[in-house]
Coordinates of C-alpha atoms and ligand atoms in Angstrom, one line a residue:
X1305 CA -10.1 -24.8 -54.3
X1306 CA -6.3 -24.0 -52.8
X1307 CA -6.4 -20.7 -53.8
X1308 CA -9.9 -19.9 -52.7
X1309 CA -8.7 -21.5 -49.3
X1310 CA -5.0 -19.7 -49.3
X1311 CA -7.5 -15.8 -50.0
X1312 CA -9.6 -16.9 -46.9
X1313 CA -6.7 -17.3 -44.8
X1314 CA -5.2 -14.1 -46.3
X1315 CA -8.1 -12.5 -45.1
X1316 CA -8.9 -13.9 -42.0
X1317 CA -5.2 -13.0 -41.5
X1318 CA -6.0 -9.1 -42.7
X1319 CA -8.7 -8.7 -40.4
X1320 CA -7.1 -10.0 -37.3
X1321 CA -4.1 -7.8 -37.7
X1322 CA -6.2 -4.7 -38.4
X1323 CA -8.5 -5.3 -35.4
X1324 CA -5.6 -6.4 -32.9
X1325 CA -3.2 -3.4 -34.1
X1326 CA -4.8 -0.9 -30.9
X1327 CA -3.7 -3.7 -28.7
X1328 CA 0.1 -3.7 -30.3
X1329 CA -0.1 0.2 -29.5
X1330 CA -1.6 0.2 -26.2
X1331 CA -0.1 -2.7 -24.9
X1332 CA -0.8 -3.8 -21.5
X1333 CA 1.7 -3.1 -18.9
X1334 CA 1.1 -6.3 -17.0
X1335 CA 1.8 -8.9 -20.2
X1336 CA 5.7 -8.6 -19.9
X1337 CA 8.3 -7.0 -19.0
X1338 CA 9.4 -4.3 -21.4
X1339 CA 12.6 -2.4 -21.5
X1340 CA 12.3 1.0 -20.2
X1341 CA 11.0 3.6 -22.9
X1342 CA 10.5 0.5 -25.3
X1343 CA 6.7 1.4 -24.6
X1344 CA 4.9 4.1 -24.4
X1345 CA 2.6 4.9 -21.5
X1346 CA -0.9 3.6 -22.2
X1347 CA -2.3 7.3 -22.0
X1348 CA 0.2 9.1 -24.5
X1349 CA -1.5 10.4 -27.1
X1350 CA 0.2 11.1 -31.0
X1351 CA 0.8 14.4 -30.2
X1352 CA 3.1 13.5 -27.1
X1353 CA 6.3 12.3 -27.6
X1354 CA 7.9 10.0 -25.8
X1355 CA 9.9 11.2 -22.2
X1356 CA 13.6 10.3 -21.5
X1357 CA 13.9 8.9 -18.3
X1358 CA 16.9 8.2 -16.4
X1359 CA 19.7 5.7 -16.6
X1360 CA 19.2 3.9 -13.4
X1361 CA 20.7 0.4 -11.5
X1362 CA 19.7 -2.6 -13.2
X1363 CA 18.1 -5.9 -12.2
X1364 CA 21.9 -7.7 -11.7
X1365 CA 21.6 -6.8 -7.9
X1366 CA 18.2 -8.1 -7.5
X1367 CA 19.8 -11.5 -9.5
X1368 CA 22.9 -11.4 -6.8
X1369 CA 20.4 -10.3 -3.8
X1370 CA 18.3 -14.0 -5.1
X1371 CA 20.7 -15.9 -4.7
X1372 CA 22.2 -14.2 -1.5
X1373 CA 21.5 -13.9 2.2
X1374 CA 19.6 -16.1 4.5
X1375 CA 16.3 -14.3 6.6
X1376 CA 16.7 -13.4 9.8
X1377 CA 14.0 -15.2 11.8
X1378 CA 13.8 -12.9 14.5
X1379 CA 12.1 -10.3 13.1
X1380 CA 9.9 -12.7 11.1
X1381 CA 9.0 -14.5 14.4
X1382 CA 7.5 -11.7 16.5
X1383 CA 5.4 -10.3 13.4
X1384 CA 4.1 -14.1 12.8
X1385 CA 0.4 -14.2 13.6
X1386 CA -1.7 -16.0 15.9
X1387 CA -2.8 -18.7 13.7
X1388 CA -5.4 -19.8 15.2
X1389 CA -7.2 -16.8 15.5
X1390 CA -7.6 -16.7 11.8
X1391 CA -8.7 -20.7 11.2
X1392 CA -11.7 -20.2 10.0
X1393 CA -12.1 -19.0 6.8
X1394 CA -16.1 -18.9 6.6
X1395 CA -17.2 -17.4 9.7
X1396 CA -15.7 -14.1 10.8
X1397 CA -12.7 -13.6 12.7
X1398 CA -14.5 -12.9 16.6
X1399 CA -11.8 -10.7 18.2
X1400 CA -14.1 -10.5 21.3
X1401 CA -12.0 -10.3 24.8
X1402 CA -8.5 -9.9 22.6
X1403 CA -6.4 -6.6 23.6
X1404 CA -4.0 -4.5 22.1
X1405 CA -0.7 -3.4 24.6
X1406 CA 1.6 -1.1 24.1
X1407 CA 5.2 -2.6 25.6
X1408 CA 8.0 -0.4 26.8
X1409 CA 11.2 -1.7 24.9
X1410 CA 13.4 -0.1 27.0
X1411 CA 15.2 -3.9 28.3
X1412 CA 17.1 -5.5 26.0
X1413 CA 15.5 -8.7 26.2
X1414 CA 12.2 -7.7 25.6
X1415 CA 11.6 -8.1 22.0
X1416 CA 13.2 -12.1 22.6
X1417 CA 10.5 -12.5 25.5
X1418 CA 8.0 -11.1 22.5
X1419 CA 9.2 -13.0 20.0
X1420 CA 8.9 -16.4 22.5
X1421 CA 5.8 -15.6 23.8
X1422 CA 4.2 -15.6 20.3
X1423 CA 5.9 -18.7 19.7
X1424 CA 3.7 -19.9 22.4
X1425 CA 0.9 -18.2 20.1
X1426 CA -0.1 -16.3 22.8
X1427 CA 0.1 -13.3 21.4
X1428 CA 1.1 -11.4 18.1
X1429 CA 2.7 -8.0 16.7
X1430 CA 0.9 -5.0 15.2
X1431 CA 3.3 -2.0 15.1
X1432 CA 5.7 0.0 16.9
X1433 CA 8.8 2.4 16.9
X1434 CA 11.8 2.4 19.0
X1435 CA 10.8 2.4 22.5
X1436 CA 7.7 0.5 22.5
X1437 CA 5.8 -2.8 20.5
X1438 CA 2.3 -2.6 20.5
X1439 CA 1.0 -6.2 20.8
X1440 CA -2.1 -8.3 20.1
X1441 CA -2.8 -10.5 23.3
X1442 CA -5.2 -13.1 23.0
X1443 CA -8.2 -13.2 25.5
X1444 CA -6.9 -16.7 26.6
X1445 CA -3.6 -15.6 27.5
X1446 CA -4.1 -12.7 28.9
X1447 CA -3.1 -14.0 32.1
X1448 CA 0.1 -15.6 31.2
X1449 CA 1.5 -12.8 29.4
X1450 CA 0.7 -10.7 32.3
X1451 CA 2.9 -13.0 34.6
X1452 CA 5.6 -13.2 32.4
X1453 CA 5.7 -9.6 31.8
X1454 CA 5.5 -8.6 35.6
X1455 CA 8.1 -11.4 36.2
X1456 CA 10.5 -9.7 33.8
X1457 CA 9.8 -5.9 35.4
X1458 CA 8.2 -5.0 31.7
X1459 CA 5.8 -1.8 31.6
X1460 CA 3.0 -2.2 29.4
X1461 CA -0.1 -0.4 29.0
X1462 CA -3.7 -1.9 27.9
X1463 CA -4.9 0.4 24.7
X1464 CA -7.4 -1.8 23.7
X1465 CA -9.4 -3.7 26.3
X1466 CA -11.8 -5.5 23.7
X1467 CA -10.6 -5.6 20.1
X1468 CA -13.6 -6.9 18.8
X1469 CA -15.7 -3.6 20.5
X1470 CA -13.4 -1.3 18.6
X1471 CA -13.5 -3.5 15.5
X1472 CA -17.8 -3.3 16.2
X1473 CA -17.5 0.7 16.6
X1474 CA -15.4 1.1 13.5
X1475 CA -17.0 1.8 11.2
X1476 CA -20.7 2.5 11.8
X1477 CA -23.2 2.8 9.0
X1478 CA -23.8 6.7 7.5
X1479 CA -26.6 8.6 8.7
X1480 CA -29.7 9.3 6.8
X1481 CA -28.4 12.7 5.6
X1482 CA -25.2 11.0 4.1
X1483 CA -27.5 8.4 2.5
X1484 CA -29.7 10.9 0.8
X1485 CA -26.3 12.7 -0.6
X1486 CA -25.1 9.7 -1.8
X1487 CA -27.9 8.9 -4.3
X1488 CA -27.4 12.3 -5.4
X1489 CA -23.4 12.7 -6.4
X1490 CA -23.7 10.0 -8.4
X1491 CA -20.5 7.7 -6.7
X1492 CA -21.0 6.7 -3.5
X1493 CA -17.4 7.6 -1.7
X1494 CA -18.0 9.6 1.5
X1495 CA -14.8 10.2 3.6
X1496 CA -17.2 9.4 6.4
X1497 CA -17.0 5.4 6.3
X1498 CA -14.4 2.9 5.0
X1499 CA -16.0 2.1 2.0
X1500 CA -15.5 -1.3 0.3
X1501 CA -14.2 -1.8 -3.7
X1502 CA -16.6 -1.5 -5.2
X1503 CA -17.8 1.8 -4.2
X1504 CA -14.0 3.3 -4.7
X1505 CA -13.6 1.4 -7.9
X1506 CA -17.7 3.1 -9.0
X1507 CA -16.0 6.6 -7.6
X1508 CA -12.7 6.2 -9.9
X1509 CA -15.6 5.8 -13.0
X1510 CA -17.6 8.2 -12.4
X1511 CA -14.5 11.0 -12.5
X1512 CA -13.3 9.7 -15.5
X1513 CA -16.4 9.7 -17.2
X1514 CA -17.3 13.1 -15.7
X1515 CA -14.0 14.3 -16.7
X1516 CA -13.1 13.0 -19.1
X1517 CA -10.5 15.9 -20.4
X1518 CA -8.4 15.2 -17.3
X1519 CA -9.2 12.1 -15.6
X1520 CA -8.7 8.1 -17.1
X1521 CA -9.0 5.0 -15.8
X1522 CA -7.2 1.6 -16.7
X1523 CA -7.1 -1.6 -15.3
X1524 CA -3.6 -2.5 -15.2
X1525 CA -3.7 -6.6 -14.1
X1526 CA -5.9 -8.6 -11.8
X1527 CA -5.4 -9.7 -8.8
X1528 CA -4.9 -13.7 -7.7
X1529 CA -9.1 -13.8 -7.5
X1530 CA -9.5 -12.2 -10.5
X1531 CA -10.2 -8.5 -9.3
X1532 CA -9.1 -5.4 -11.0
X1533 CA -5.9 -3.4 -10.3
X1534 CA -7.2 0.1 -11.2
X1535 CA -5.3 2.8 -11.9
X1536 CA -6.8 6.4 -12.4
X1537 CA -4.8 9.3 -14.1
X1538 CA -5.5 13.0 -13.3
X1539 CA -3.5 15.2 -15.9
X1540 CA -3.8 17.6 -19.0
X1541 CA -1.6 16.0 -21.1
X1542 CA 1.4 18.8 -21.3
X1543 CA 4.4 16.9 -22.3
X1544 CA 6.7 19.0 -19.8
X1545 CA 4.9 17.5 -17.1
X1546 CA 6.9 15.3 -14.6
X1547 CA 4.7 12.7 -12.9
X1548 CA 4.1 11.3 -9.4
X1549 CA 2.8 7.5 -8.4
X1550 CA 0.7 7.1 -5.4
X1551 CA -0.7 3.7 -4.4
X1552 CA -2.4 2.5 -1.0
X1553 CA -3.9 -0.8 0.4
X1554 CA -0.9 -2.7 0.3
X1555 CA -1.6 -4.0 3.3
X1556 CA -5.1 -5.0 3.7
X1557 CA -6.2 -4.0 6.8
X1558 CA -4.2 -0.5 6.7
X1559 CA -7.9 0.9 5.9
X1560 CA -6.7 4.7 6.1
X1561 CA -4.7 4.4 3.6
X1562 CA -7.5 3.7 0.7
X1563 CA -9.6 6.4 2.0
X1564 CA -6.6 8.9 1.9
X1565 CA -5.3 8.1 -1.1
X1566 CA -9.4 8.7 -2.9
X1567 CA -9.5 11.9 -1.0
X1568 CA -6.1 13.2 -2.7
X1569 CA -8.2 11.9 -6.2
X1570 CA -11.0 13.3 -5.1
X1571 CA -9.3 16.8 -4.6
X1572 CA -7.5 17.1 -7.7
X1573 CA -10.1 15.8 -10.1
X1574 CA -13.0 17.6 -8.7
X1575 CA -11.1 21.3 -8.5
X1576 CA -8.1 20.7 -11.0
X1577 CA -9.2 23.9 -13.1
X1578 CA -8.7 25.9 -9.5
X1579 CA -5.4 23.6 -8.0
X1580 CA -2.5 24.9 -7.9
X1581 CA 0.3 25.1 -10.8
X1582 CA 2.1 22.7 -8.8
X1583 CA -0.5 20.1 -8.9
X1584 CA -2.0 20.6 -12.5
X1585 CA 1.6 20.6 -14.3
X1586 CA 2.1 16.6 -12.3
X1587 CA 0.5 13.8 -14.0
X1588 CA -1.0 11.8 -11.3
X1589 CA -1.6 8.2 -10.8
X1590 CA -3.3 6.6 -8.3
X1591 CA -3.5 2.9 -7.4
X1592 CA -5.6 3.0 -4.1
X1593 CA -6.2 -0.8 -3.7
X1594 CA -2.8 -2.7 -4.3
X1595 CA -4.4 -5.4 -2.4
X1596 CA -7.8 -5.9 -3.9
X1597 CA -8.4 -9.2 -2.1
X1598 CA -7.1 -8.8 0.9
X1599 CA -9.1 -5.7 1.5
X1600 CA -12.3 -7.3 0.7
X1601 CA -11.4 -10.1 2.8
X1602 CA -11.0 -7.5 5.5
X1603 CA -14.3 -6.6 5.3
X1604 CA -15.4 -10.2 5.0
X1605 CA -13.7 -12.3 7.2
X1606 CA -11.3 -11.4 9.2
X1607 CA -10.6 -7.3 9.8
X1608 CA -6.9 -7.7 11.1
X1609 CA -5.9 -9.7 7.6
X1610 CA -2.4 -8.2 5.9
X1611 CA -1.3 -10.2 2.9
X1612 CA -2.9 -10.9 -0.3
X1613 CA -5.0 -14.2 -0.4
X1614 CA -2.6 -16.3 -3.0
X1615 CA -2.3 -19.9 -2.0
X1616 CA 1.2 -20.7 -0.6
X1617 CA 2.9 -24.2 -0.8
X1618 CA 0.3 -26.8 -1.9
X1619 CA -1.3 -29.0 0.6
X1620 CA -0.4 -26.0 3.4
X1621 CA -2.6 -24.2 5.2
X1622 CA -1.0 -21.1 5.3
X1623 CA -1.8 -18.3 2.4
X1624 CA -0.9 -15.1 1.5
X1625 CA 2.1 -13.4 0.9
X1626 CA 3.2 -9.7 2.3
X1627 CA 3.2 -7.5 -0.6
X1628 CA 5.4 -5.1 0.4
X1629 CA 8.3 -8.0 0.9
X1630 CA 7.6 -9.3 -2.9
X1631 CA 9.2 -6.7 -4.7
X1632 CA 12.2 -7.5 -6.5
X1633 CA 15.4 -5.0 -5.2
X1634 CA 17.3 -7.1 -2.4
X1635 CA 14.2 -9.8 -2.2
X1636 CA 14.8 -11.9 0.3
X1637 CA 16.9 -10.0 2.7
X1638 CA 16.7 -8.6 6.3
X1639 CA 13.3 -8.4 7.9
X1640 CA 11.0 -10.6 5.1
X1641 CA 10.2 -14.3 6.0
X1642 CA 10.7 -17.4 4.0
X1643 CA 7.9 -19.2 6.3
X1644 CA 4.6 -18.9 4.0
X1645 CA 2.8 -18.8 7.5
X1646 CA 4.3 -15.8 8.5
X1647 CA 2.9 -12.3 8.1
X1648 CA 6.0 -10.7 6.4
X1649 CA 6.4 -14.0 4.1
X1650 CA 8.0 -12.3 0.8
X1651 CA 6.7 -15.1 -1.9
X1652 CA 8.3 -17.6 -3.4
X1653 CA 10.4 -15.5 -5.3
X1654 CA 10.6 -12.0 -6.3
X1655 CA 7.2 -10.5 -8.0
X1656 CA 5.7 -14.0 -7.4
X1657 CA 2.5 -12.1 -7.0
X1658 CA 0.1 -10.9 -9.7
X1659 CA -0.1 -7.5 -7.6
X1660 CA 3.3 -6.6 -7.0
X1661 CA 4.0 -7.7 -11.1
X1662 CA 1.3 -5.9 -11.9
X1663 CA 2.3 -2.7 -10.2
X1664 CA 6.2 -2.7 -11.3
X1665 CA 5.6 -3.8 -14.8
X1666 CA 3.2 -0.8 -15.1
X1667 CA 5.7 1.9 -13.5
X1668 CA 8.9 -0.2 -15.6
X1669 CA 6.5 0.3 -19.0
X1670 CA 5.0 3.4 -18.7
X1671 CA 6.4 6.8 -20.5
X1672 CA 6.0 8.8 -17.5
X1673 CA 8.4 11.0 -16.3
X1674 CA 7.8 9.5 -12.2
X1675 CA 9.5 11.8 -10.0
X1676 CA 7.9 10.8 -6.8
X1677 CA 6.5 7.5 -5.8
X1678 CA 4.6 7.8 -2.3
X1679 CA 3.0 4.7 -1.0
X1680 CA 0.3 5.0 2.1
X1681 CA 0.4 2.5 4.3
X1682 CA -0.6 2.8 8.4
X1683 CA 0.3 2.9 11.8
X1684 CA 2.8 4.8 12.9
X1685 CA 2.9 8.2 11.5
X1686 CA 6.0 8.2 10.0
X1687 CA 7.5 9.4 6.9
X1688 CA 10.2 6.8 5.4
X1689 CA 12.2 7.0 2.7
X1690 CA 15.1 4.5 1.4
X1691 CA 16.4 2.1 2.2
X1692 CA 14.8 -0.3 3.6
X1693 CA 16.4 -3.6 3.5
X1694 CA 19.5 -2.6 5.3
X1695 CA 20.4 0.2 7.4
X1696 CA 21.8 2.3 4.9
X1697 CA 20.6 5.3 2.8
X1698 CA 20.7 6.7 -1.2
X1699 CA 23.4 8.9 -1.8
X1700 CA 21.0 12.1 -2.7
X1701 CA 19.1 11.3 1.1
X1702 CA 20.0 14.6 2.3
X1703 CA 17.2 15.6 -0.3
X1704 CA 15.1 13.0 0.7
X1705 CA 15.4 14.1 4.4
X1706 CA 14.7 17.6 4.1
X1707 CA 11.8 17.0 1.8
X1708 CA 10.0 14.5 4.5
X1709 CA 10.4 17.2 6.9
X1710 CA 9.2 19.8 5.2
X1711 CA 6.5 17.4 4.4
X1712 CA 6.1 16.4 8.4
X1713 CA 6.5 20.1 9.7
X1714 CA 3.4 20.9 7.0
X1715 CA 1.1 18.1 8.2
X1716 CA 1.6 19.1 12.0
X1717 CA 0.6 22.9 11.1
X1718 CA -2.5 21.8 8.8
X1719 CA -3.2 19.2 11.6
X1720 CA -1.4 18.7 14.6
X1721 CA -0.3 15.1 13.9
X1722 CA 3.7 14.8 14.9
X1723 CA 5.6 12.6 12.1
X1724 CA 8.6 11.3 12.7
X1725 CA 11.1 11.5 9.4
X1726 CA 14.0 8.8 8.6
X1727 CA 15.2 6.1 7.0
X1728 CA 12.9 3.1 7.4
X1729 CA 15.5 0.6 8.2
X1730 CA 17.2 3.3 10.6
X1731 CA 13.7 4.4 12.0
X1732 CA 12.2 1.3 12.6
X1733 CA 13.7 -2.1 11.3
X1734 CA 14.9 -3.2 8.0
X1735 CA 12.6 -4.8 5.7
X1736 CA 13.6 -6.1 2.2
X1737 CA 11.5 -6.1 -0.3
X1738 CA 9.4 -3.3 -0.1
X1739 CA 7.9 -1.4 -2.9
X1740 CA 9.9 1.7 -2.0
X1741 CA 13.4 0.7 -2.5
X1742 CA 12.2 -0.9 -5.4
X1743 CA 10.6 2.3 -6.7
X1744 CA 13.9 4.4 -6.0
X1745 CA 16.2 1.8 -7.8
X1746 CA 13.9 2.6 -10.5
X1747 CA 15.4 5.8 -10.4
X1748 CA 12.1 7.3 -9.3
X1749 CA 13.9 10.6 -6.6
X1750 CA 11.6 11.4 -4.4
X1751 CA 10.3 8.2 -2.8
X1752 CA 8.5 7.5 0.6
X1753 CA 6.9 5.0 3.0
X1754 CA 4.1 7.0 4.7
X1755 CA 2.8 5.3 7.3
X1756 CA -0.7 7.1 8.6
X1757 CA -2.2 7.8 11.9
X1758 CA -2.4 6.5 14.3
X1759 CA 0.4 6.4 17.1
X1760 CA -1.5 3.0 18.2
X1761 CA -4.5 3.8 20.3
X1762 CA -6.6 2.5 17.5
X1763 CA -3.9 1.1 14.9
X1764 CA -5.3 -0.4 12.4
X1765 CA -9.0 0.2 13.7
X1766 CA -9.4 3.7 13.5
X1767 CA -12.2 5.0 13.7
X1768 CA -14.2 6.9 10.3
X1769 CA -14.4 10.1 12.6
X1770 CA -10.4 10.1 11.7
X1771 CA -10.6 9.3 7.8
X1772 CA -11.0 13.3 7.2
X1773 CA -8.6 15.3 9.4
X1774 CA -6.4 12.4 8.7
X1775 CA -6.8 12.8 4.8
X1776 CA -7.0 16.4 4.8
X1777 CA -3.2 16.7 6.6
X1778 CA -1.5 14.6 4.4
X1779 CA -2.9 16.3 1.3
X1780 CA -1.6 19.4 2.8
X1781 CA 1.4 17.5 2.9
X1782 CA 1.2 16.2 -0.7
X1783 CA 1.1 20.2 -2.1
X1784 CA 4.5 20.6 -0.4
X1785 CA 6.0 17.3 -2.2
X1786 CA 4.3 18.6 -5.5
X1787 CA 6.1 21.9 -5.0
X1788 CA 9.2 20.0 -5.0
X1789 CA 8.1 17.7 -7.7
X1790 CA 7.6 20.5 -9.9
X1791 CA 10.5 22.7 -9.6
X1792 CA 13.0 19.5 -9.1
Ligands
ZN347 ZN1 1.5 -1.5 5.7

């Protein structure tokens, strides 16, 4: 009886180590945290060898950085939101009467006044550059922030008069035409509507099961509720090729930034036998929905939602955490909250968050030779490369500068938008813990911060009439970063 026992075991053994051996091969990125060039990228196939990839810093400064520094509360206390306006988590978020200003920033005091008046919770932050803050006021206090603001001799102007009317306008439904042509193609992307996951996670299918030579698709983690992190790959498998990472929807209600990034995809997979060498000796991959959750949540509940929807401290009400303060070079510096209530709260430590893990322990594990990692986010139109957690820049920024504005000066010729190139800590503000300084200590060259139309007349609402002009700019402006890319 033992020995029949001790053969079943044997060969229960056998069989599960010959059916889990693919799994030891293609082992998913988001399970640990492998060396660099320990494992090879999920894609390779025999015939491709393994790429060398460059020495870079190590994970002792993010260790130091941990440990290090207390947050600023400044900056975190003028982005904070109006709680209340986001209470209810079943009903949707009624912007009605709410309006968006654009404040002048030329006193001194002004961004204090800001940061007190939201205190208040009369009013919160969307965006803005160095001469002006473009504010959220809430119908209720519209009075009171007009008295204080004429009080102190501050300019403003109203750019939105009813939030909730733009937020209605937005995105309309497509016309019958579109409709018809929808059923047709087989996916049901349009560049004429913000579209919601499912339809872009159904588009990134369909291309890789249409092409299948070029184009793949793997899930590379979930997010807190469970929703898939897709990635999609556009390449021909030519081991010389260098790569580039592009991801979008960090931040949830930056709804451009989605639709942009699928129009690059939809470019390059639909015409890569007629694209340019430039673009068909890159492998590409494209994450287009960092923020899975919060962007459906956007569309569910509440439009003007940033973080992802993780649970904070037990028994608080406050959730979420800002993605792009979670990543884990100089976590916990300048211009990233410690207040779970606050929209720029980094997490609870560095890659607390099953998106931002999932995302670095991908790039960290995979065999590709990442040259570029751009990362679409909106408003602004700017073009930001390291560093962002201090004011202070890479030593090779020169390259980084001239790049971003070749990059800018193609976007205004294809399209007439005006971006502004910098540092993102000396354009705007610092922020630490952003995926891009995390990306370029990763020794990954040529990395930006793009932050899409528009200049804040809409922000975050802008209309679908502006998803293609929008797109098509920036992929005009994505050729002249491949050209680099490819000859770099
Ligand atoms: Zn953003």
């Amino acid at each position: 009886m033992g020995s029949w026992s001790e053969t079943i075991v044997f060969l229960l053994v056998a069989v599960y180590i010959v059916t889990s051996s693919p799994l030891i091969k293609e082992k998913e990125p988001g399970a640990d945290w492998p060396k660099r060039n320990s494992v090879k990228q999920p894609w390779a196939d025999q015939n491709t060898t393994d790429k060398v990839v460059e020495a870079t810093p190590t994970e002792k400064d993010v260790i130091d950085d941990i440990l290090g520094e207390e947050v600023p509360t400044e900056l975190s206390d003028i982005i904070l939101k109006a709680a209340d306006l986001t209470k209810n988590d079943v009903e949707k978020v009624d912007y009605t009467g709410a309006q968006v200003w654009k404040v002048a920033t030329n006193k001194t005091n002004i961004r204090v006044i800001i940061s007190r008046l939201h205190r208040r919770n009369l009013l919160s932050t969307w965006g803005g550059s160095q001469s002006s803050i473009d504010v959220l006021v809430k119908p209720n206090a519209l009075q009171n922030v007009t008295r204080v603001f004429k009080r102190e001799n501050i300019y403003f102007d109203v750019v939105i008069d009813d939030l909730q009317q733009r937020i209605n306008e937005e995105n309309p439904p497509l016309d019958q035409n579109e409709l018809e042509l929808q059923d047709r193609r087989g996916h049901r992307m349009t560049w004429k509507q913000y579209h919601r996951l499912i339809d872009i996670h159904g588009f990134m299918d369909y291309l890789a099961k249409t092409y299948p030579s070029i184009v793949s698709v793997k899930t590379i983690g979930k997010s807190f509720e469970k929703r898939d992190l897709k990635v999609l790959r556009i390449s021909d498998g030519k081991p010389t090729n260098k790569a580039v990472f592009i991801d979008g929807g960090f931040h949830a209600r930056e709804w451009i930034s989605p639709a942009t990034v699928t129009f690059f995809i939809n470019q390059f997979a639909e015409n890569f036998d007629v694209e340019s060498d430039d673009v068909k000796n890159i492998d590409w991959y494209f994450l287009p929905v960092v923020n899975p959750d919060g962007y459906e949540y956007t569309h569910n509940v509440d439009r003007l939602w940033r973080k992802n929807r993780r649970p904070g401290i037990p028994g608080r009400a406050c959730l979420g955490t800002d993605l792009n303060r979670n990543f884990g070079y100089r976590w916990g510096g300048k211009g990233a909250s410690n207040n779970p209530c606050s929209e720029i709260y980094r997490g609870s430590r560095a890659f607390s968050e099953p998106e931002s893990k999932a995302l670095s322990d991908f790039i960290k594990s995979s065999g590709a030779n990442f040259t570029a990692y751009l990362t679409y986010h909106s408003y602004g139109q700017y073009i930001l490369y390291p560093w962002g957690y201090d004011n202070a820049v890479p030593p090779d920024y020169q390259d980084l500068d001239s790049v971003g504005k070749n990059v800018a000066q193609t976007i205004q010729q294809t399209g007439g938008s005006e971006y502004s190139v910098g540092s993102s800590s000396g354009l705007l503000y610092p922020a630490a813990g952003g995926s891009d300084d995390w990306a370029k200590s990763q020794g990954i060259k040529y990395t930006y911060t793009i932050e899409l139309s528009d200049t804040g007349r809409f922000g975050f609402v802008l209309p679908t009439t502006y998803i293609e002009p929008v797109a098509r700019e920036n992929l005009a402006g994505l050729r002249v970063l491949a050209k680099q890319v490819h000859k770099t």
